[in-house]
CSV table of C-alpha atoms in Angstrom, one decimal:
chain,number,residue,atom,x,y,z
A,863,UNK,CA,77.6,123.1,77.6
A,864,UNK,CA,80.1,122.8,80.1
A,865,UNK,CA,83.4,120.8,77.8
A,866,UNK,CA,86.8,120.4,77.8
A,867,UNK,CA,89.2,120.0,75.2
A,868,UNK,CA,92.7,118.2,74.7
A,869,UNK,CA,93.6,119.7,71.5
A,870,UNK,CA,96.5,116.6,70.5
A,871,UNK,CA,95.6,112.9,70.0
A,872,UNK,CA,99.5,111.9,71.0
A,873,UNK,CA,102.4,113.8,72.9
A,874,UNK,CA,105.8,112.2,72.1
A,875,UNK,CA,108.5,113.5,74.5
A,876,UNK,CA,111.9,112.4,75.2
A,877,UNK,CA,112.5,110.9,78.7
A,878,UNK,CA,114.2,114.1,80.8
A,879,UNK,CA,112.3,116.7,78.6
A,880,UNK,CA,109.7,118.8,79.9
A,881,UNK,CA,106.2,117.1,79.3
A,882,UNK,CA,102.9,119.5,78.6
A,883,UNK,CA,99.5,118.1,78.4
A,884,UNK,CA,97.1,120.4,76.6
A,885,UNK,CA,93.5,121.4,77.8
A,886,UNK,CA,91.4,123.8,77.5
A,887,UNK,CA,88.2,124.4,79.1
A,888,UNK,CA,84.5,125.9,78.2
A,889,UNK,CA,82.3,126.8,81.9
A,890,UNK,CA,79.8,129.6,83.1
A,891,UNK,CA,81.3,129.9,86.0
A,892,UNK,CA,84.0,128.9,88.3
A,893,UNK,CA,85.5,126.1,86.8
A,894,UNK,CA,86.6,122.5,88.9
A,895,UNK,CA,89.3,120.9,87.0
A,896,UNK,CA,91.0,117.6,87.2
A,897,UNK,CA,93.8,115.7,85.5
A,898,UNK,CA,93.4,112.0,85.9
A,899,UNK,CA,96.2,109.5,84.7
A,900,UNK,CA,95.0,105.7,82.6
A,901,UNK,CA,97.8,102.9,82.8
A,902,UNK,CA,97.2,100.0,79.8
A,903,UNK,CA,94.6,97.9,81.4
A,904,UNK,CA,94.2,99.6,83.9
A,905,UNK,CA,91.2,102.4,85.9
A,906,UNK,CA,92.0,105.7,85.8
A,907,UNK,CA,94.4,107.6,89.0
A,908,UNK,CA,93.4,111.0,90.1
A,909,UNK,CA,96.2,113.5,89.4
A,910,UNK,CA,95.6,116.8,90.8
A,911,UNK,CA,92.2,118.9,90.8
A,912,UNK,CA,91.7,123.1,90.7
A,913,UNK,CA,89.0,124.0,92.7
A,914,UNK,CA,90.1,127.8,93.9
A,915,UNK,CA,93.1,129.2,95.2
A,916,UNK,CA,96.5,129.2,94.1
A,917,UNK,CA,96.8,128.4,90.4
A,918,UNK,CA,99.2,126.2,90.3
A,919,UNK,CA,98.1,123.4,91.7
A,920,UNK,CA,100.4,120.4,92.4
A,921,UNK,CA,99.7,116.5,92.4
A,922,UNK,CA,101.1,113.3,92.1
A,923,UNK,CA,104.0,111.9,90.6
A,924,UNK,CA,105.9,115.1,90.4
A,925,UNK,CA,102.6,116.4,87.9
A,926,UNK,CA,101.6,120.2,88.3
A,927,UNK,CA,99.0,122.2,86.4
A,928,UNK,CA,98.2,126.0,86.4
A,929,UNK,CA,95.2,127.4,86.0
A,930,UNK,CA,94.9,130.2,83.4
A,931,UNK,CA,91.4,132.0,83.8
A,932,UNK,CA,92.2,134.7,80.7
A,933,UNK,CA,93.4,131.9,78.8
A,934,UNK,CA,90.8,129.3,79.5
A,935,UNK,CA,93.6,126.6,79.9
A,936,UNK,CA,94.5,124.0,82.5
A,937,UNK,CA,97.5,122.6,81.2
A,938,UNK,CA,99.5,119.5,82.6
A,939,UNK,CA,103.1,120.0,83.0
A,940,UNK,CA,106.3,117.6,84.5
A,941,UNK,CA,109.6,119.1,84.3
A,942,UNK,CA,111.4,115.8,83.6
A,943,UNK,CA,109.4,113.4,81.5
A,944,UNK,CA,109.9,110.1,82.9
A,945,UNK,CA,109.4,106.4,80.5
A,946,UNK,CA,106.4,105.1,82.8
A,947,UNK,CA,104.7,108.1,82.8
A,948,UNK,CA,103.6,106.8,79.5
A,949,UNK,CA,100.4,107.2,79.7
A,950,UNK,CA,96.5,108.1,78.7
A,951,UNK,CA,95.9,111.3,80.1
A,952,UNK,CA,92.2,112.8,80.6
A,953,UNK,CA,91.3,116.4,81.9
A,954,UNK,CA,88.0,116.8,83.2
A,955,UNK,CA,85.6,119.2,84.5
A,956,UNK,CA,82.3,119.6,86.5
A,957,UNK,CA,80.0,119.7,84.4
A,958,UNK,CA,75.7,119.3,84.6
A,959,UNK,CA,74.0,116.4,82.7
A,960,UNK,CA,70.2,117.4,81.1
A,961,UNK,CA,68.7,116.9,84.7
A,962,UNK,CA,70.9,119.8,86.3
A,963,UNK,CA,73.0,116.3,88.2
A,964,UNK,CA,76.4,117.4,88.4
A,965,UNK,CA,78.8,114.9,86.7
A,966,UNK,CA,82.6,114.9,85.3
A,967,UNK,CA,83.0,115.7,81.4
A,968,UNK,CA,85.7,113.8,80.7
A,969,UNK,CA,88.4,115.1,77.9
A,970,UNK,CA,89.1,112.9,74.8
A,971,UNK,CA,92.6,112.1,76.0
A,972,UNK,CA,96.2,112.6,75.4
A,973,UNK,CA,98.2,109.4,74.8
A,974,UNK,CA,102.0,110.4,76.1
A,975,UNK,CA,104.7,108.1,74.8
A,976,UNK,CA,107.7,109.3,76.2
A,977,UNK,CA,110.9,107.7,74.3
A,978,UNK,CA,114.0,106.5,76.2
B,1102,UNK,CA,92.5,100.1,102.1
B,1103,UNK,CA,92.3,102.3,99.5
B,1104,UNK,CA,91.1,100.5,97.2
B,1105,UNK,CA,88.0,99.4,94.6
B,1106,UNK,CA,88.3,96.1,93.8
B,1107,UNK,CA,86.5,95.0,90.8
B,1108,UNK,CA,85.4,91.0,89.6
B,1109,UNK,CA,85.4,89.5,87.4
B,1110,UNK,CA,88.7,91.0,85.5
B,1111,UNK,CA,87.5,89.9,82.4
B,1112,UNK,CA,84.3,88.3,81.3
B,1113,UNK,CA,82.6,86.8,77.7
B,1114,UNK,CA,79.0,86.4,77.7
B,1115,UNK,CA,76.8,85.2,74.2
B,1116,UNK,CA,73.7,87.8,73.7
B,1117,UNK,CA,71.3,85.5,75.9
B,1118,UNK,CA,73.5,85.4,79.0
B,1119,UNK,CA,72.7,87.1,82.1
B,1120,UNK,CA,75.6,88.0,84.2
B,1121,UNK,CA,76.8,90.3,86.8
B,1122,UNK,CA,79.7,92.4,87.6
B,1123,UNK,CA,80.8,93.0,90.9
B,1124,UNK,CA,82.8,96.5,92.9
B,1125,UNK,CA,83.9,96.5,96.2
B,1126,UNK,CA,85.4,99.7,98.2
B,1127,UNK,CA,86.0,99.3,102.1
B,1128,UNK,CA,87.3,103.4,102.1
B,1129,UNK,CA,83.8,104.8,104.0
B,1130,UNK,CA,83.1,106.3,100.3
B,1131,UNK,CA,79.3,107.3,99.9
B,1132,UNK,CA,79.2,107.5,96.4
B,1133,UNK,CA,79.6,104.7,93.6
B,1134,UNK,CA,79.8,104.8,90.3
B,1135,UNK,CA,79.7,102.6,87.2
B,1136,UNK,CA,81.5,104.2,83.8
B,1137,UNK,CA,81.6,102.2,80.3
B,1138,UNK,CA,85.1,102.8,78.7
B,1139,UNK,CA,85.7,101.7,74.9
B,1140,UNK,CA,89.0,101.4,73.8
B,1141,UNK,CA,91.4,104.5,73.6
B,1142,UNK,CA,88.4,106.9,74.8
B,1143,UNK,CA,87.1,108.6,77.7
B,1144,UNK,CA,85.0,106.8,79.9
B,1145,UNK,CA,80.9,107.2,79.8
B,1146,UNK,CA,79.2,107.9,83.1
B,1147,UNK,CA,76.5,105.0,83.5
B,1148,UNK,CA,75.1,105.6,87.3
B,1149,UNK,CA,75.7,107.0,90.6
B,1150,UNK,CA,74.5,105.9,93.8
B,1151,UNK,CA,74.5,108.5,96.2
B,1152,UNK,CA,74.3,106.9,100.1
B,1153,UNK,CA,72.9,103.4,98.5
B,1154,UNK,CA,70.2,105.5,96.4
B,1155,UNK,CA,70.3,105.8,92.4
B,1156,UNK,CA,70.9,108.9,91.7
B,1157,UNK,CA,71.8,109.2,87.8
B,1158,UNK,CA,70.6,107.6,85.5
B,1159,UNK,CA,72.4,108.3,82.1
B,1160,UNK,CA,69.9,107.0,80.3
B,1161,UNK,CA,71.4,103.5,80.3
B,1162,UNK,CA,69.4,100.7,78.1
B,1163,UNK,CA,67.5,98.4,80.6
B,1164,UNK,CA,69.8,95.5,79.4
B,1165,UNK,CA,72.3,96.6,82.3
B,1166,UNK,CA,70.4,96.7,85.4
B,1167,UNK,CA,72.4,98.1,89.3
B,1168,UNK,CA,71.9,97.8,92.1
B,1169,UNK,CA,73.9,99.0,95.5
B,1170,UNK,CA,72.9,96.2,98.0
B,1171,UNK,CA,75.1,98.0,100.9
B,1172,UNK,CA,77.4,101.1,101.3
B,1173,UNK,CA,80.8,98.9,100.4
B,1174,UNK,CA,79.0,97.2,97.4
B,1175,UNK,CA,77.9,98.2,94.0
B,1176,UNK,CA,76.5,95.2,90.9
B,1177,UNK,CA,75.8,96.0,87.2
B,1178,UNK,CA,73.3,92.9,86.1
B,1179,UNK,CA,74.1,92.2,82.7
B,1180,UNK,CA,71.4,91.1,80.3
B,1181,UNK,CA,70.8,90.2,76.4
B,1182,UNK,CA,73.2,92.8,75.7
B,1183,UNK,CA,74.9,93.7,72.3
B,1184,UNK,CA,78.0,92.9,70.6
B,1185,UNK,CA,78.1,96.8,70.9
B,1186,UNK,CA,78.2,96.7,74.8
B,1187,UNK,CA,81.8,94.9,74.6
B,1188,UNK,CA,83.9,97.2,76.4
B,1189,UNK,CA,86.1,97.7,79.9
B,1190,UNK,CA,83.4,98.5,83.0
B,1191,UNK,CA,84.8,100.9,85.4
B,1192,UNK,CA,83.6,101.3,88.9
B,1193,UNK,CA,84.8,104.1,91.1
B,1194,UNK,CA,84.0,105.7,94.5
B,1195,UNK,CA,84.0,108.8,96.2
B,1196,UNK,CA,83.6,110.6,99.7
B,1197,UNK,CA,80.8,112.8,100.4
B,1198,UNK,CA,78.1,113.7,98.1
B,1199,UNK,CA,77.8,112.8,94.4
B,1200,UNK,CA,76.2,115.9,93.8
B,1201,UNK,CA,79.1,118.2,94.4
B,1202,UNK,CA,80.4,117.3,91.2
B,1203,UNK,CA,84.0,118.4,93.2
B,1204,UNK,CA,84.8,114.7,94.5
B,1205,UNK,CA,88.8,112.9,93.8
B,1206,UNK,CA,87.2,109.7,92.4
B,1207,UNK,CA,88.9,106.6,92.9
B,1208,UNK,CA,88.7,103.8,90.2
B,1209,UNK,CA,88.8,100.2,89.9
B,1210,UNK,CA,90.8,98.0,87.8
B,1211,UNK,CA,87.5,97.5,85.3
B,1212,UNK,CA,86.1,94.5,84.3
B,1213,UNK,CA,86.5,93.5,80.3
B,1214,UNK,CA,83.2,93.0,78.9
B,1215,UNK,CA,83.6,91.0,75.5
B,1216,UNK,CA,79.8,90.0,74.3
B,1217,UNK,CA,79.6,87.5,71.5
């Protein structure tokens, strides 16, 4: 089954410190990756997606990712943490439900609390 | 407008109740989708509509019931459902086909489902 996984339940950062968002992914075949961003009471905000190309892919809010093919990872990285990107953050991927319908698997999430 | 506007925001219905909830996108997007979301998870695909059509079905209990009346519109009818059903609604939208699997979507707000 196409998955991915987001290894930490909670990233605690302080604010100006690097932020990483873990995931990992599990495809046959080319992977299509997406980082998507959940503000309390709020929907989700799409982030930045890898599709092909170059691996590092940038997005919004100063957010990049890089794809790592040998490593099977597509982690979320911002160089300088800031206090409202506290956040829920999901990685997803392409995946096929039991009917061959392509859908998005959707991570379990990543709560970031980034401390002032 | 890039929006999808969702209504009610929040909503509390006893087990007998029928109700509906309402998503509105005026961005040209062909594709609409309706996800379930309980607290502090990821959110559960519940149906697409590809160009006003159904096309996934997640096998969603026949207590929730959409419908797509026109490209800018999507409902979820709401009937005798469960306690267990309590939780945030979110629509989203997309350009091009559903079935690419490679589409940015674009969420509502969500509607809070609390049923008593």
């Amino acid at each position: 089954a196409q998955s991915v996984a987001q290894p930490e339940d909670q990233v605690n950062v302080a604010e100006g410190n690097p932020l990483t968002v873990k995931c990992t992914y599990s495809v046959s075949g080319n992977p299509y990756l997406f980082w998507y961003v959940q503000y309390p009471n709020r929907g989700l905000q799409f982030l930045l997606k890898y599709i092909t190309g170059d691996n590092l892919v940038k997005g919004s809010y100063g957010f990049e990712a890089e794809f790592n093919k040998s490593q099977t990872s597509f982690h979320l990285k911002k160089p300088s943490a800031l206090v409202s990107d506290s956040a829920l953050y999901f990685c997803a991927v392409r995946a096929h439900n039991l009917y061959g319908n392509n859908r998005l698997a959707f991570g379990k999430g990543n709560q970031v609390v980034v401390i002032p | 407008d890039t929006e999808v506007t969702q209504t009610p925001k929040h909503l509390v219905m006893g087990m007998t109740n029928k109700k509906s909830l309402k998503c509105e996108q005026h961005m040209g997007h062909r594709a609409m989708y309706w996800y379930k979301q309980k607290a502090k998870k990821p959110p559960e695909l519940m149906f697409v509509y590809s160009y006003e059509k159904l096309s996934i079905n997640e096998s969603v209990p026949s207590r929730f019931s959409p419908e797509c009346p026109n490209s800018s519109l999507l409902n979820l009818h709401l009937h005798a459902l469960q306690p267990e059903d309590s939780a945030l609604y979110l629509c989203a939208s997309s350009q091009g086909q559903a079935s690419s699997g490679a589409n940015v979507l674009t969420f509502g707000a969500g509607s809070r489902l609390t049923v008593l």
